[in-house]
Amino acid sequence: MKLSFLCLSLLLAPALLPAQSAPSTPKPQAGAKATKGKAKGKGGKPAPKRQAAVGPAIGENKATPVSRIKAPEGYRVELLYSVPGQTQGSWVNLCSDPKGRIYASDQYGGLYRFPAPKAGEALDPAQVKPVPAKIRAVNGMAFIGDALYVGVNDYEKQISSGLYRLSDSDGDDQLDKVELLRAIESSGDHGVHAVVPAPDGKSFFLVCGNNAVLTKAENSSPVRPLWGDDHLLPRMPDGRGHNRHVMAPGGIIYRVSLDGQRFEVYASGFRNIFDASINQQGDLFTYDADMEYDFNTSWYRPTRINHVISGAEYGWRNGAGKYPEFYFDNLPATLNIGPGSPTGTTFGYGARFPARHQQALFALDWSWGKIYAVHLSPKGSSYSATKEEFITGAPLPVADAIIHQDGAMYFCIGGRRVQSGLYRVTYQGSESTAPIGKPEALDELAKLRRSLESLQQKEAPAALETLWPNLSHGDRVIRATARTALEHQDISLWQDKALNEPNPIARLEALLALTRVGAVCPTHRSPEHQVNGSLRDQLWNSLLGLDFASLNPEAQRAFVRLSQIALHRFGDPAAETTTKLGNLLDAAYPAASFESNWLLTETLAYLQHPNTARKAMALIEAAESQEPQIEYARSLRMLKAGWTPALRRQQLEWFLKAANYRGGSSFAIFIEFIRRDSLATFTAAEQAEHAELIARKPEIKSALENVGAMLAGRTPTNWTLEELSAAAETGLKNRNFAQGRRMFGAAACFACHRYGNAGGMTGPDLTGAGGRYSAHDLLDQILNPSKVINEQFAPIVVTKNNGDVLTGVVVNLNGDSVTLNTDLSDPDQRVGVDRKEVKSIEVSKVSPMPPMLLAMLKRDEILDLVAFILSGGDENHAMFAR
C-alpha cells in the first residue's frame, strides 16, 4: 500500500516546529554545527552528520537562509548576499579573475564584479558593481589570459547568442571592449553555455545544449555526415511538442581556438549540458539533463555524469528516441544520478577541504536543490563514480559554483527570475586540508584511449595497424574510440578487411563503421542520392555470416542494433535476406533480458515477422513493471502481421490497463500515440470485430487501487527486522530469480525505484544496491524507511501563512512560484506555492516510503526479493545457484 505525500503531510501537521523569524542583521548567516549522533547510514556505516534544516520564514528579497541548508560535518555555509532582483536580476554564473575578484552574471541582464568578502564577513552591497562591457545573458564564462570569454544565451534576443570575448581597452582595469567571435543561433534554456579552458592552454571548450543550432566547424571528431536519428521504426516525438523539431546531433561540445575562429566538434548527443570541468588527468566531464516528460517510460534516462571522450556519441534524440545505454553506437553514463536539472560543475582542486573533496567533481542540481560531490575512480580506460549529497537545501536552485583562490567554494542560486543569493562554503573541521599532490600517471588503458583519440579527424594509412586490434578490445570505450577513428580513414583501405574480419566483435564494430560511412543517413540524403546496393549486399552477407547463437548477449545486442542501422540507412535488402534475418532473430526471441527483447521486438516488428505479435504480447503479460510493457507496445504499434482476434483483444485490453499508469507530463499523450498508431494497423474487419472494445473508455483508478493486485486477499504479517534478518543469514541460497523480480513489482518497488532500465524515479535507483547494502541493512531500510532518509529524495514540509500544510519535493521554480510534487506515485502531480505565502519550510522526518511494504509477502518471497535486489538483476548470481 502507498501513502501519498498529501496524506503524509496531514499526519505530520501536528508535529510541525514553530517558524523562526528571519534574521535582520547584515552579517553572513553561518550554518549551525552538526549535532552528534549514532545514526547508521547505508551499509552499516555511520551516517554523515549534517547541519539542521529547520528554517525561518521566506521573505521577499531574501535568499534561502542557511538554516535550511545542510552540509557535511565540519563545513560551514554562509549566506553572503541576497541579490536585489529588481536591480541585479537572478544570477546564474560565477567566475574569478586573476586578482581574485568574482564576476556574476544575471540570466536576463548584465555582469557584476565584487571582491571576495573576508572571512566571517558578508558582501557589502556597495561593492557589487556593474561591469561596463555592453553584454548580457551570460551563461558561461572563464578568464583566459587577460580576457574574459563568455557564452551568451539571450532568451530575449536583444543581442546575438554565441561566443564573445571581453577585454580592457584602455587600461583602467575595467572590461569594456566586446567582441563577437561567433554568433550561434539559439533558443530557450538549452542554448550556448559554458566556456572551459583546455589543458593545452591553446584552446577551450564551448558547451552548447540541444537548442543551439550546429555552427560551422572546420573539423569534427565524430564524422559529420553520419549524424542521424538511426531509428528503425517511425519517430514518436514528444507529445507536448518539446523539441520535436530538433534532430541529431543534439547538444554539442566544441573545441575552439583562442582567437575564436576555429571550431571543432568534440563530442555530441547531449541534451542540456550547462557546464563542464576538467580533472587533473586532463579528462572532461559534464552533467547532462534528463527529460522529466519521460518519467516512467522505457526511454527515460536519468540525469547523468558523462566522461566526455573525443568523438563520442551520448545518444540524445527527441521524444521517445533517446538511446538506451546498451545501444553499442553510443557510450553510457559514468554515473546515473536521478531526477533533476543539472547546472554548474567544478572540481574541488584548490579548495581548503579534506582530500576526498579536493578531488571530487561538484555537480549542481537546480530543481532538487543539491550540490553532489562525485567521487571518480579509474575503471578501464574511463571511470566509475559514486555520489555524495554535499550541499542540500529546499528550495535551493543552485546555478553555479567556483573554487576561489582563498580556498573556499562560492556558489550562487538563481535563474528563471527566482530569488538569487551568493553563498560561501568553508571547512572548519579537524581533518587535514593540505593540498593534494600530483595525480597518478595515466594507466595503460587510459593512455591507449588517448592515443586512439589522437587518430581522429585525420587520415593516416598507418593508423589501421593501431586501430584494428582495438576493435575487439574488452573495454567498451576503447572499442568505440577505435571505431570512431576508423571512420575517419579512407574507406577503400579497410572495407574488404571489415567484411572479412574473422573476430566477431571486431567485425561488428567495423561493419558499424562501414554502415555509417558507406550510407548517408536518410535525413541528410539529397533526392538524387542512390543507395550503394553492392555495399549493402556485401554488408548483409558479412553480418549474416556470423554465428549469432555463439555470440555473448552483449554481442548479440550489437548484432541486432547493427541490423537496425543497416536497414535504416541502406533500405531493405532482397526479400531472401530479410526473411533469413527475421527467422534468425525469431529463433532467439524472446531472450532472457529486457534489453535484448527491446531490440528484438523493434526489429521483428519492422520485418513484420508473423510470430512477433504472439511473443511480444506474452512478454507484455509477463512484465512486472510498466516500462517494458510500454516499450514492447511501442514496437507493436507498427506491426500488421500475425494478429489473431484473441491477440488483438489482448492488445486493446492492455490500452485500457495502461490508462491507469503514471508518468511525466507527456506520459498519457505517449500512450495515446501508441494506441493511435496501433489502431491504424487494424484491418476493416478487425475494426468491426473489436468495435466495442475500441470504443470502450478506461476505468480510471486511484494509485492505491492499482498497487499490489497480485497480493489481493492475503492476510498481512507484521514482519520484524530480527526475524527476517536471521532468515537472510542462511536463506539467501537456492533463491528463485523470477519470483524475486515478480515480488519487486508486487511490492510496488518498480513504482518508485529504478532498477536497470525499468522503474520509477521518485526513489533511489536500486540497480547497484548490492554494492551499498548488506541483507540486514536492506531489510532495515524497507521495514524502517524513516530511520535514515535518502537526502536526494527527502520530502519537505511547507507551512503556509494561512496554516495549510503541504509535503512533497521541489521539482521546479519560476520567479516566486515553488512547484511541489506531493504524490510520489504520480510524477506529473504538481502543486504550485507562492513563496511569499510560505511561513516555514522544514525537511520531513518521515520517509515517503510506507513501512508495511513487506506485510503482504511470504517469507520465501521476501528472501527472493532481497536476493533479486542484491544481485543487481544477475540471474547467474550465486544466490540463485541450484
Tab-separated table of N, CA and C in Angstrom, residues 492-569:
chain	number	residue	atom	x	y	z
A	492	SER	N	38.382	2.886	-48.683
A	492	SER	CA	38.911	1.899	-49.629
A	492	SER	C	40.033	1.063	-49.020
A	493	LEU	N	40.642	1.571	-47.941
A	493	LEU	CA	41.754	0.861	-47.311
A	493	LEU	C	41.292	-0.218	-46.344
A	494	TRP	N	40.027	-0.149	-45.916
A	494	TRP	CA	39.610	-1.096	-44.881
A	494	TRP	C	38.255	-1.754	-45.130
A	495	GLN	N	37.575	-1.430	-46.209
A	495	GLN	CA	36.258	-2.017	-46.471
A	495	GLN	C	36.329	-3.546	-46.554
A	496	ASP	N	37.226	-4.072	-47.360
A	496	ASP	CA	37.311	-5.526	-47.510
A	496	ASP	C	37.746	-6.193	-46.211
A	497	LYS	N	38.621	-5.533	-45.488
A	497	LYS	CA	39.081	-6.079	-44.210
A	497	LYS	C	37.912	-6.181	-43.226
A	498	ALA	N	37.033	-5.162	-43.233
A	498	ALA	CA	35.860	-5.181	-42.353
A	498	ALA	C	34.917	-6.322	-42.721
A	499	LEU	N	34.685	-6.496	-44.008
A	499	LEU	CA	33.736	-7.511	-44.457
A	499	LEU	C	34.210	-8.931	-44.167
A	500	ASN	N	35.510	-9.109	-44.066
A	500	ASN	CA	36.058	-10.461	-43.905
A	500	ASN	C	36.744	-10.677	-42.555
A	501	GLU	N	36.568	-9.744	-41.616
A	501	GLU	CA	37.233	-9.868	-40.318
A	501	GLU	C	36.750	-11.136	-39.597
A	502	PRO	N	37.665	-12.005	-39.161
A	502	PRO	CA	37.256	-13.263	-38.522
A	502	PRO	C	36.766	-13.094	-37.086
A	503	ASN	N	37.284	-12.101	-36.359
A	503	ASN	CA	36.849	-11.906	-34.978
A	503	ASN	C	35.451	-11.274	-34.973
A	504	PRO	N	34.438	-11.918	-34.378
A	504	PRO	CA	33.071	-11.392	-34.485
A	504	PRO	C	32.893	-10.022	-33.826
A	505	ILE	N	33.585	-9.760	-32.712
A	505	ILE	CA	33.443	-8.461	-32.049
A	505	ILE	C	34.026	-7.364	-32.924
A	506	ALA	N	35.231	-7.604	-33.463
A	506	ALA	CA	35.846	-6.627	-34.353
A	506	ALA	C	35.007	-6.440	-35.613
A	507	ARG	N	34.425	-7.537	-36.124
A	507	ARG	CA	33.604	-7.409	-37.331
A	507	ARG	C	32.381	-6.529	-37.077
A	508	LEU	N	31.747	-6.694	-35.931
A	508	LEU	CA	30.569	-5.884	-35.631
A	508	LEU	C	30.927	-4.402	-35.564
A	509	GLU	N	32.028	-4.060	-34.909
A	509	GLU	CA	32.445	-2.656	-34.833
A	509	GLU	C	32.820	-2.134	-36.221
A	510	ALA	N	33.564	-2.922	-36.979
A	510	ALA	CA	33.992	-2.481	-38.307
A	510	ALA	C	32.804	-2.333	-39.249
A	511	LEU	N	31.826	-3.238	-39.154
A	511	LEU	CA	30.636	-3.128	-40.002
A	511	LEU	C	29.775	-1.939	-39.606
A	512	LEU	N	29.768	-1.600	-38.303
A	512	LEU	CA	29.072	-0.387	-37.891
A	512	LEU	C	29.729	0.826	-38.547
A	513	ALA	N	31.060	0.892	-38.510
A	513	ALA	CA	31.771	1.991	-39.169
A	513	ALA	C	31.465	2.009	-40.669
A	514	LEU	N	31.462	0.843	-41.284
A	514	LEU	CA	31.205	0.744	-42.715
A	514	LEU	C	29.790	1.215	-43.046
A	515	THR	N	28.821	0.842	-42.203
A	515	THR	CA	27.440	1.267	-42.418
A	515	THR	C	27.303	2.778	-42.285
A	516	ARG	N	27.979	3.329	-41.297
A	516	ARG	CA	27.852	4.771	-41.047
A	516	ARG	C	28.607	5.596	-42.098
A	517	VAL	N	29.708	5.081	-42.611
A	517	VAL	CA	30.467	5.815	-43.622
A	517	VAL	C	29.926	5.545	-45.027
A	518	GLY	N	29.496	4.310	-45.273
A	518	GLY	CA	29.100	3.928	-46.618
A	518	GLY	C	27.685	4.297	-46.989
A	519	ALA	N	26.868	4.676	-46.017
A	519	ALA	CA	25.476	5.052	-46.300
A	519	ALA	C	25.156	6.345	-45.582
A	520	VAL	N	24.691	7.329	-46.305
A	520	VAL	CA	24.296	8.587	-45.694
A	520	VAL	C	22.951	8.403	-45.019
A	521	CYS	N	22.801	8.975	-43.821
A	521	CYS	CA	21.522	8.852	-43.111
A	521	CYS	C	20.391	9.405	-43.972
A	522	PRO	N	19.224	8.739	-44.017
A	522	PRO	CA	18.101	9.227	-44.848
A	522	PRO	C	17.726	10.670	-44.581
A	523	THR	N	17.933	11.144	-43.368
A	523	THR	CA	17.593	12.525	-43.036
A	523	THR	C	18.397	13.503	-43.891
A	524	HIS	N	19.624	13.122	-44.245
A	524	HIS	CA	20.513	14.043	-44.941
A	524	HIS	C	20.677	13.714	-46.425
A	525	ARG	N	19.961	12.730	-46.940
A	525	ARG	CA	20.099	12.375	-48.348
A	525	ARG	C	19.489	13.449	-49.256
A	526	SER	N	20.148	13.690	-50.349
A	526	SER	CA	19.557	14.532	-51.385
A	526	SER	C	18.620	13.658	-52.214
A	527	PRO	N	17.673	14.268	-52.940
A	527	PRO	CA	16.716	13.466	-53.730
A	527	PRO	C	17.381	12.545	-54.731
A	528	GLU	N	18.535	12.960	-55.247
A	528	GLU	CA	19.186	12.140	-56.263
A	528	GLU	C	20.118	11.097	-55.670
A	529	HIS	N	20.187	11.031	-54.347
A	529	HIS	CA	21.121	10.084	-53.727
A	529	HIS	C	20.721	8.641	-54.054
A	530	GLN	N	21.715	7.859	-54.425
A	530	GLN	CA	21.488	6.453	-54.737
A	530	GLN	C	22.152	5.580	-53.674
A	531	VAL	N	21.385	4.661	-53.105
A	531	VAL	CA	21.945	3.734	-52.132
A	531	VAL	C	22.932	2.811	-52.823
A	532	ASN	N	24.058	2.576	-52.193
A	532	ASN	CA	25.075	1.674	-52.726
A	532	ASN	C	24.615	0.238	-52.489
A	533	GLY	N	23.895	-0.298	-53.481
A	533	GLY	CA	23.316	-1.627	-53.333
A	533	GLY	C	24.361	-2.716	-53.211
A	534	SER	N	25.480	-2.561	-53.905
A	534	SER	CA	26.531	-3.575	-53.835
A	534	SER	C	27.110	-3.646	-52.430
A	535	LEU	N	27.392	-2.470	-51.833
A	535	LEU	CA	27.929	-2.454	-50.476
A	535	LEU	C	26.902	-3.000	-49.491
A	536	ARG	N	25.636	-2.643	-49.699
A	536	ARG	CA	24.573	-3.158	-48.830
A	536	ARG	C	24.557	-4.679	-48.841
A	537	ASP	N	24.613	-5.281	-50.005
A	537	ASP	CA	24.553	-6.747	-50.090
A	537	ASP	C	25.789	-7.390	-49.465
A	538	GLN	N	26.946	-6.780	-49.685
A	538	GLN	CA	28.163	-7.319	-49.078
A	538	GLN	C	28.092	-7.245	-47.559
A	539	LEU	N	27.547	-6.143	-47.073
A	539	LEU	CA	27.446	-5.984	-45.620
A	539	LEU	C	26.540	-7.055	-45.016
A	540	TRP	N	25.379	-7.298	-45.646
A	540	TRP	CA	24.463	-8.299	-45.113
A	540	TRP	C	25.062	-9.705	-45.201
A	541	ASN	N	25.785	-9.983	-46.239
A	541	ASN	CA	26.433	-11.294	-46.329
A	541	ASN	C	27.438	-11.475	-45.196
A	542	SER	N	28.152	-10.400	-44.881
A	542	SER	CA	29.142	-10.475	-43.810
A	542	SER	C	28.466	-10.609	-42.451
A	543	LEU	N	27.445	-9.801	-42.219
A	543	LEU	CA	26.772	-9.825	-40.923
A	543	LEU	C	26.083	-11.165	-40.689
A	544	LEU	N	25.353	-11.655	-41.683
A	544	LEU	CA	24.637	-12.917	-41.522
A	544	LEU	C	25.573	-14.121	-41.576
A	545	GLY	N	26.830	-13.867	-41.909
A	545	GLY	CA	27.816	-14.938	-41.856
A	545	GLY	C	28.307	-15.229	-40.451
A	546	LEU	N	27.962	-14.349	-39.489
A	546	LEU	CA	28.333	-14.591	-38.106
A	546	LEU	C	27.412	-15.648	-37.491
A	547	ASP	N	27.939	-16.402	-36.552
A	547	ASP	CA	27.149	-17.403	-35.828
A	547	ASP	C	26.478	-16.704	-34.650
A	548	PHE	N	25.250	-16.254	-34.861
A	548	PHE	CA	24.538	-15.456	-33.861
A	548	PHE	C	24.436	-16.198	-32.532
A	549	ALA	N	24.118	-17.463	-32.560
A	549	ALA	CA	23.898	-18.220	-31.331
A	549	ALA	C	25.145	-18.314	-30.469
A	550	SER	N	26.324	-18.229	-31.084
A	550	SER	CA	27.570	-18.360	-30.321
A	550	SER	C	28.024	-17.039	-29.715
A	551	LEU	N	27.377	-15.925	-30.074
A	551	LEU	CA	27.759	-14.625	-29.538
A	551	LEU	C	27.269	-14.474	-28.103
A	552	ASN	N	28.019	-13.724	-27.286
A	552	ASN	CA	27.544	-13.436	-25.941
A	552	ASN	C	26.391	-12.433	-26.023
A	553	PRO	N	25.606	-12.244	-24.942
A	553	PRO	CA	24.432	-11.361	-25.027
A	553	PRO	C	24.750	-9.942	-25.486
A	554	GLU	N	25.877	-9.380	-25.045
A	554	GLU	CA	26.227	-8.024	-25.466
A	554	GLU	C	26.478	-7.976	-26.972
A	555	ALA	N	27.181	-8.971	-27.484
A	555	ALA	CA	27.452	-9.015	-28.917
A	555	ALA	C	26.182	-9.285	-29.708
A	556	GLN	N	25.278	-10.090	-29.164
A	556	GLN	CA	24.003	-10.316	-29.848
A	556	GLN	C	23.214	-9.014	-29.955
A	557	ARG	N	23.235	-8.225	-28.890
A	557	ARG	CA	22.532	-6.936	-28.949
A	557	ARG	C	23.192	-6.017	-29.988
A	558	ALA	N	24.531	-6.061	-30.071
A	558	ALA	CA	25.223	-5.273	-31.091
A	558	ALA	C	24.823	-5.738	-32.497
A	559	PHE	N	24.691	-7.034	-32.686
A	559	PHE	CA	24.263	-7.593	-33.971
A	559	PHE	C	22.888	-7.047	-34.350
A	560	VAL	N	21.942	-7.082	-33.432
A	560	VAL	CA	20.579	-6.634	-33.742
A	560	VAL	C	20.554	-5.125	-33.967
A	561	ARG	N	21.282	-4.386	-33.138
A	561	ARG	CA	21.321	-2.933	-33.319
A	561	ARG	C	21.947	-2.571	-34.659
A	562	LEU	N	23.023	-3.245	-35.041
A	562	LEU	CA	23.639	-3.007	-36.340
A	562	LEU	C	22.663	-3.327	-37.465
A	563	SER	N	21.875	-4.385	-37.315
A	563	SER	CA	20.850	-4.710	-38.313
A	563	SER	C	19.873	-3.558	-38.472
A	564	GLN	N	19.480	-2.954	-37.353
A	564	GLN	CA	18.556	-1.823	-37.417
A	564	GLN	C	19.157	-0.661	-38.203
A	565	ILE	N	20.410	-0.322	-37.883
A	565	ILE	CA	21.048	0.821	-38.544
A	565	ILE	C	21.225	0.548	-40.035
A	566	ALA	N	21.606	-0.683	-40.385
A	566	ALA	CA	21.775	-1.032	-41.796
A	566	ALA	C	20.453	-0.961	-42.548
A	567	LEU	N	19.379	-1.466	-41.953
A	567	LEU	CA	18.061	-1.390	-42.595
A	567	LEU	C	17.631	0.065	-42.764
A	568	HIS	N	17.912	0.877	-41.750
A	568	HIS	CA	17.512	2.277	-41.785
A	568	HIS	C	18.302	3.064	-42.830
A	569	ARG	N	19.598	2.850	-42.876
A	569	ARG	CA	20.446	3.667	-43.743
A	569	ARG	C	20.497	3.165	-45.182
